[in-house]
Tab-separated table of N, CA and C in Angstrom:
chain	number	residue	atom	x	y	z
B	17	UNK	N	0.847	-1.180	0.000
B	17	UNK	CA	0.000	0.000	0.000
B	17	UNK	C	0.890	1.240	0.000
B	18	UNK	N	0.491	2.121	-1.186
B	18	UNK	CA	1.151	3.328	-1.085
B	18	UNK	C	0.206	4.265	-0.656
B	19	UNK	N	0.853	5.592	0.534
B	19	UNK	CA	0.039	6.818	1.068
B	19	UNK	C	0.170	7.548	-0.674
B	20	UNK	N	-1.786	7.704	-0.386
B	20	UNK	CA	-2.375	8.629	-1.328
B	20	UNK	C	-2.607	9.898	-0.846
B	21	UNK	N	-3.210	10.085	0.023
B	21	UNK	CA	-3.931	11.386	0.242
B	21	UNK	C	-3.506	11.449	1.946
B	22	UNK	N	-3.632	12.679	2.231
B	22	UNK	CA	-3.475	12.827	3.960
B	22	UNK	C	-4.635	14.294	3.864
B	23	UNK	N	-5.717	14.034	4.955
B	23	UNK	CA	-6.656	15.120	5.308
B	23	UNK	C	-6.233	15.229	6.893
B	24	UNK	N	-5.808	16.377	7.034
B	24	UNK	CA	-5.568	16.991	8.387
B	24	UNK	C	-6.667	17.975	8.769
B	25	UNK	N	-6.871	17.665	10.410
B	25	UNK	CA	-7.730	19.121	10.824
B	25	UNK	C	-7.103	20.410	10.554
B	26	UNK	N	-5.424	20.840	10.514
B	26	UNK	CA	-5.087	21.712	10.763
B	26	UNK	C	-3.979	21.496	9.850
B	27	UNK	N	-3.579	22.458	8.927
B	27	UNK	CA	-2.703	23.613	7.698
B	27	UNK	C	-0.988	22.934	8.068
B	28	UNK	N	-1.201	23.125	9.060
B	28	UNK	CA	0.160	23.091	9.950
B	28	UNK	C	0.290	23.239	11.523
B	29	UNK	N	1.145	22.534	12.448
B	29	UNK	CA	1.685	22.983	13.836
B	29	UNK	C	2.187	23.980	14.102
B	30	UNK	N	2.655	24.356	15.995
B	30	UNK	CA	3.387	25.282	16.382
B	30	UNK	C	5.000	25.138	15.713
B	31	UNK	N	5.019	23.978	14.998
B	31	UNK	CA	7.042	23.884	14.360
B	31	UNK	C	6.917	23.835	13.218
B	32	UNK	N	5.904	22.977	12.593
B	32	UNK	CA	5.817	23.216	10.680
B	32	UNK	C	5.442	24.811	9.958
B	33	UNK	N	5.082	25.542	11.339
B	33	UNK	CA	4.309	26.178	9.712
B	33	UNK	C	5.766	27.326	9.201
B	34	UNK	N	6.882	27.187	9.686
B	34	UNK	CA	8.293	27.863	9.500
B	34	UNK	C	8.213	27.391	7.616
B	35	UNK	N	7.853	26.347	7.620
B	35	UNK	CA	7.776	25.730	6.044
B	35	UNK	C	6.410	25.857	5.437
B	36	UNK	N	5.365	25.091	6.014
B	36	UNK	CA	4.198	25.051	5.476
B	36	UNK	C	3.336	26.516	5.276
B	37	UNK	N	3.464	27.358	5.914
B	37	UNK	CA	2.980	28.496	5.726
B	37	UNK	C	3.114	29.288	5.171
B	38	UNK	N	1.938	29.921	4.137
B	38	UNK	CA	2.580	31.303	3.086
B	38	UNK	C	2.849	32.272	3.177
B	39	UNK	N	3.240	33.211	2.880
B	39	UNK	CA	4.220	34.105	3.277
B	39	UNK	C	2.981	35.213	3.595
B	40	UNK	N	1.758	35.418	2.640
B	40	UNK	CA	0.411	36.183	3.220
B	40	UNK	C	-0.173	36.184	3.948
B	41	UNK	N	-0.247	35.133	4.738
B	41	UNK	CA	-0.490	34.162	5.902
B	41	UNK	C	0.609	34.639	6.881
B	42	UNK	N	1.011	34.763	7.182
B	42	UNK	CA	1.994	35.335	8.516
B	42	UNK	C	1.974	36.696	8.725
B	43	UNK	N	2.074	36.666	9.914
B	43	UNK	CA	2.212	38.121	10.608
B	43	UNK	C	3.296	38.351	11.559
B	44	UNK	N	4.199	39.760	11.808
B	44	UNK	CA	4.948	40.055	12.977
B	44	UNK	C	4.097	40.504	14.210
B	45	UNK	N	2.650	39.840	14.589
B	45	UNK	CA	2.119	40.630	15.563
B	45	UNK	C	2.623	39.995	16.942
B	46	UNK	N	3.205	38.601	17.066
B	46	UNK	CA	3.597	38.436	18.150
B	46	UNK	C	5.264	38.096	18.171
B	47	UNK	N	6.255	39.178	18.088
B	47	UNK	CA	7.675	38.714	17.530
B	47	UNK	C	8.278	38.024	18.803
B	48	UNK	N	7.555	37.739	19.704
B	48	UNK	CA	8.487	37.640	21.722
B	48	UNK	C	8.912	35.555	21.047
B	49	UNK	N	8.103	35.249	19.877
B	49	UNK	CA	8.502	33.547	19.359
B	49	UNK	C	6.774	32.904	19.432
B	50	UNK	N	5.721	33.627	20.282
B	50	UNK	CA	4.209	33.019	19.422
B	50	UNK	C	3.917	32.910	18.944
B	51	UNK	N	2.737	32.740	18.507
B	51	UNK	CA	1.891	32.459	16.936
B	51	UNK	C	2.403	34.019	16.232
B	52	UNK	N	2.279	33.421	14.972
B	52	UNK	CA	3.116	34.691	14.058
B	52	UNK	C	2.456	33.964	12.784
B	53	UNK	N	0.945	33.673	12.954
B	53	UNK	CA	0.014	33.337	11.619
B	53	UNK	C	-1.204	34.299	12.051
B	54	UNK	N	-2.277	34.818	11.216
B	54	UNK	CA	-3.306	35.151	11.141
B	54	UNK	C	-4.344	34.255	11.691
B	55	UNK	N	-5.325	34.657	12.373
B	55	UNK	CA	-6.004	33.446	13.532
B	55	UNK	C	-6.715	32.397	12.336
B	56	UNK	N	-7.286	32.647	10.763
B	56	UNK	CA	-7.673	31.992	10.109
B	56	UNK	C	-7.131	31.372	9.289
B	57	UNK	N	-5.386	31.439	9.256
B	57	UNK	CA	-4.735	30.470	8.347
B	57	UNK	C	-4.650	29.160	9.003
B	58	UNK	N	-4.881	29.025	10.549
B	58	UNK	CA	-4.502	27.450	11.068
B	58	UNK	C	-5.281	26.651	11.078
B	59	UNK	N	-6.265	27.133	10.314
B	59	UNK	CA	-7.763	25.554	10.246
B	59	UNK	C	-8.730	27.044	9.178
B	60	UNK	N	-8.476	27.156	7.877
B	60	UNK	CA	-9.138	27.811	7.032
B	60	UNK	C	-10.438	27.187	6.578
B	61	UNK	N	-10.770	25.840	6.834
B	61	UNK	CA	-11.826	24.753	6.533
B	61	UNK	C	-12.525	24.522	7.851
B	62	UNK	N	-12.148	25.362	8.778
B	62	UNK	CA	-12.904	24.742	9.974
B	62	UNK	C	-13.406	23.549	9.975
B	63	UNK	N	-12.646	22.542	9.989
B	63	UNK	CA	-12.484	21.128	9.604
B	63	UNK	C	-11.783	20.870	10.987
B	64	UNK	N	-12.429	19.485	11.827
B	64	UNK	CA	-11.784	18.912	12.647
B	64	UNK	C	-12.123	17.546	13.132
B	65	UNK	N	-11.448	16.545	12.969
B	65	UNK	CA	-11.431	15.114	12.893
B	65	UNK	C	-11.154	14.822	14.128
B	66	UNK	N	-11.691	14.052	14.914
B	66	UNK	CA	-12.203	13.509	16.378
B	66	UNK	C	-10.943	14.923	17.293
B	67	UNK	N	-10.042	14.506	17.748
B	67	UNK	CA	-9.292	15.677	18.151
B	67	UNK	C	-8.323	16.241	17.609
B	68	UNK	N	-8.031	16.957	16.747
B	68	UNK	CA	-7.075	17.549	15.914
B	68	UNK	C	-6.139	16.655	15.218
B	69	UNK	N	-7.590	15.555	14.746
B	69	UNK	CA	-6.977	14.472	13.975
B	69	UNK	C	-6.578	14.426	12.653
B	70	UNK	N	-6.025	13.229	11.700
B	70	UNK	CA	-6.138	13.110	10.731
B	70	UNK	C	-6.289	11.998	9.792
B	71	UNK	N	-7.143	11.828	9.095
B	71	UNK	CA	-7.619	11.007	7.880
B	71	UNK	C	-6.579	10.273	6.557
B	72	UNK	N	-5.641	9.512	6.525
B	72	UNK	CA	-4.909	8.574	5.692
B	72	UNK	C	-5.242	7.689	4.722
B	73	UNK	N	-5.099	7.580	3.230
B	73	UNK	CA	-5.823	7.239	2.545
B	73	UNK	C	-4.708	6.507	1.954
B	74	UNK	N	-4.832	4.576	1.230
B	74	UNK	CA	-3.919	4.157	1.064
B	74	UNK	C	-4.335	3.608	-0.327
B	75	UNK	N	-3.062	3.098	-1.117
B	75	UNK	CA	-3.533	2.187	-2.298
B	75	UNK	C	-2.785	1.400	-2.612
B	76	UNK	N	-3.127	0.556	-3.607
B	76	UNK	CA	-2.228	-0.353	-3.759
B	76	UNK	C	-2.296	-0.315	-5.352
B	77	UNK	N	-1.129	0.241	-6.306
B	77	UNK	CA	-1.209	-0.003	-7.105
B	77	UNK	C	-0.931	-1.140	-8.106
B	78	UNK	N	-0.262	-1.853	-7.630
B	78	UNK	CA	0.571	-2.965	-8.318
B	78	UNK	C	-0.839	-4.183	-8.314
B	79	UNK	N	-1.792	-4.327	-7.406
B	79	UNK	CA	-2.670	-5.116	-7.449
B	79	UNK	C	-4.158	-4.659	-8.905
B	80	UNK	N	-4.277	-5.734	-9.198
B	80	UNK	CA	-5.851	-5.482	-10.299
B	80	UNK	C	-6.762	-4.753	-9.718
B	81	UNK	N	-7.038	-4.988	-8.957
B	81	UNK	CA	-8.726	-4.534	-8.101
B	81	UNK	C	-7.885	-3.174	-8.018
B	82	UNK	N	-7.365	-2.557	-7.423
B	82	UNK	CA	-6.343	-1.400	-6.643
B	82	UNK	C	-7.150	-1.079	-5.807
B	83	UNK	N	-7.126	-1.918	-4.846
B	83	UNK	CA	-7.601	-1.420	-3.178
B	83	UNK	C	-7.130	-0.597	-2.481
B	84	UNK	N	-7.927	-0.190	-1.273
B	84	UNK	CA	-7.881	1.294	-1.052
B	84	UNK	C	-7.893	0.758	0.735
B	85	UNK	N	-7.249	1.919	1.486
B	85	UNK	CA	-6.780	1.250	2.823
B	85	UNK	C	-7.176	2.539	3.625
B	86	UNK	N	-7.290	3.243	4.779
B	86	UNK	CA	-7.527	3.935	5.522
B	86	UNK	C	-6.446	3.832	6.916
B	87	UNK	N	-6.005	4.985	7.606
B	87	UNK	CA	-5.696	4.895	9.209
B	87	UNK	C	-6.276	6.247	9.168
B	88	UNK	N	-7.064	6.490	10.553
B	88	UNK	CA	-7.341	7.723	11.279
B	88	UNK	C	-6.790	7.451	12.449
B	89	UNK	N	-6.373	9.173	13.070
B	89	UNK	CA	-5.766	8.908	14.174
B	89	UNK	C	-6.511	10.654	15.126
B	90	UNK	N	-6.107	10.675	15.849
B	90	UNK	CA	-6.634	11.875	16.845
B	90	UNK	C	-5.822	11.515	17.536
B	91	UNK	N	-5.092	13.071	18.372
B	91	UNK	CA	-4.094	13.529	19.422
B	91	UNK	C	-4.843	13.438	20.373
């Protein structure tokens, strides 16, 4: 099984979004090292999976049928 798809509640964490986050999306309003995103870039889908979980979607290509696999998880 190869990972297809990943659905997260949330854009990015307090350590990813140094990468994951766009550059329109950030702000200097808290420079002391806090949040330094806009309050609506960290869940823009108001989307949230049991507790700030996420949804894993698997496949298998090498098989005929190409079956399809799932893990969910919540923090």
């Amino acid at each position: 099984m190869e990972h297809l798809l990943t659905v997260s509640s949330w854009e990015f964490d307090g350590e990813s979004w140094r990468t994951w986050l766009p550059e329109e999306d950030r702000t200097d309003e808290n420079a002391s090292g806090g949040r330094r995103w806009k309050a609506d870039a960290h869940n823009p889908a108001g989307l949230c999976l049991g507790d700030a979980g996420g949804v894993y979607i698997f496949e298998c290509r090498t098989c005929p049928e190409r079956p399809t696999g799932h893990w969910f998880d919540c923090s």
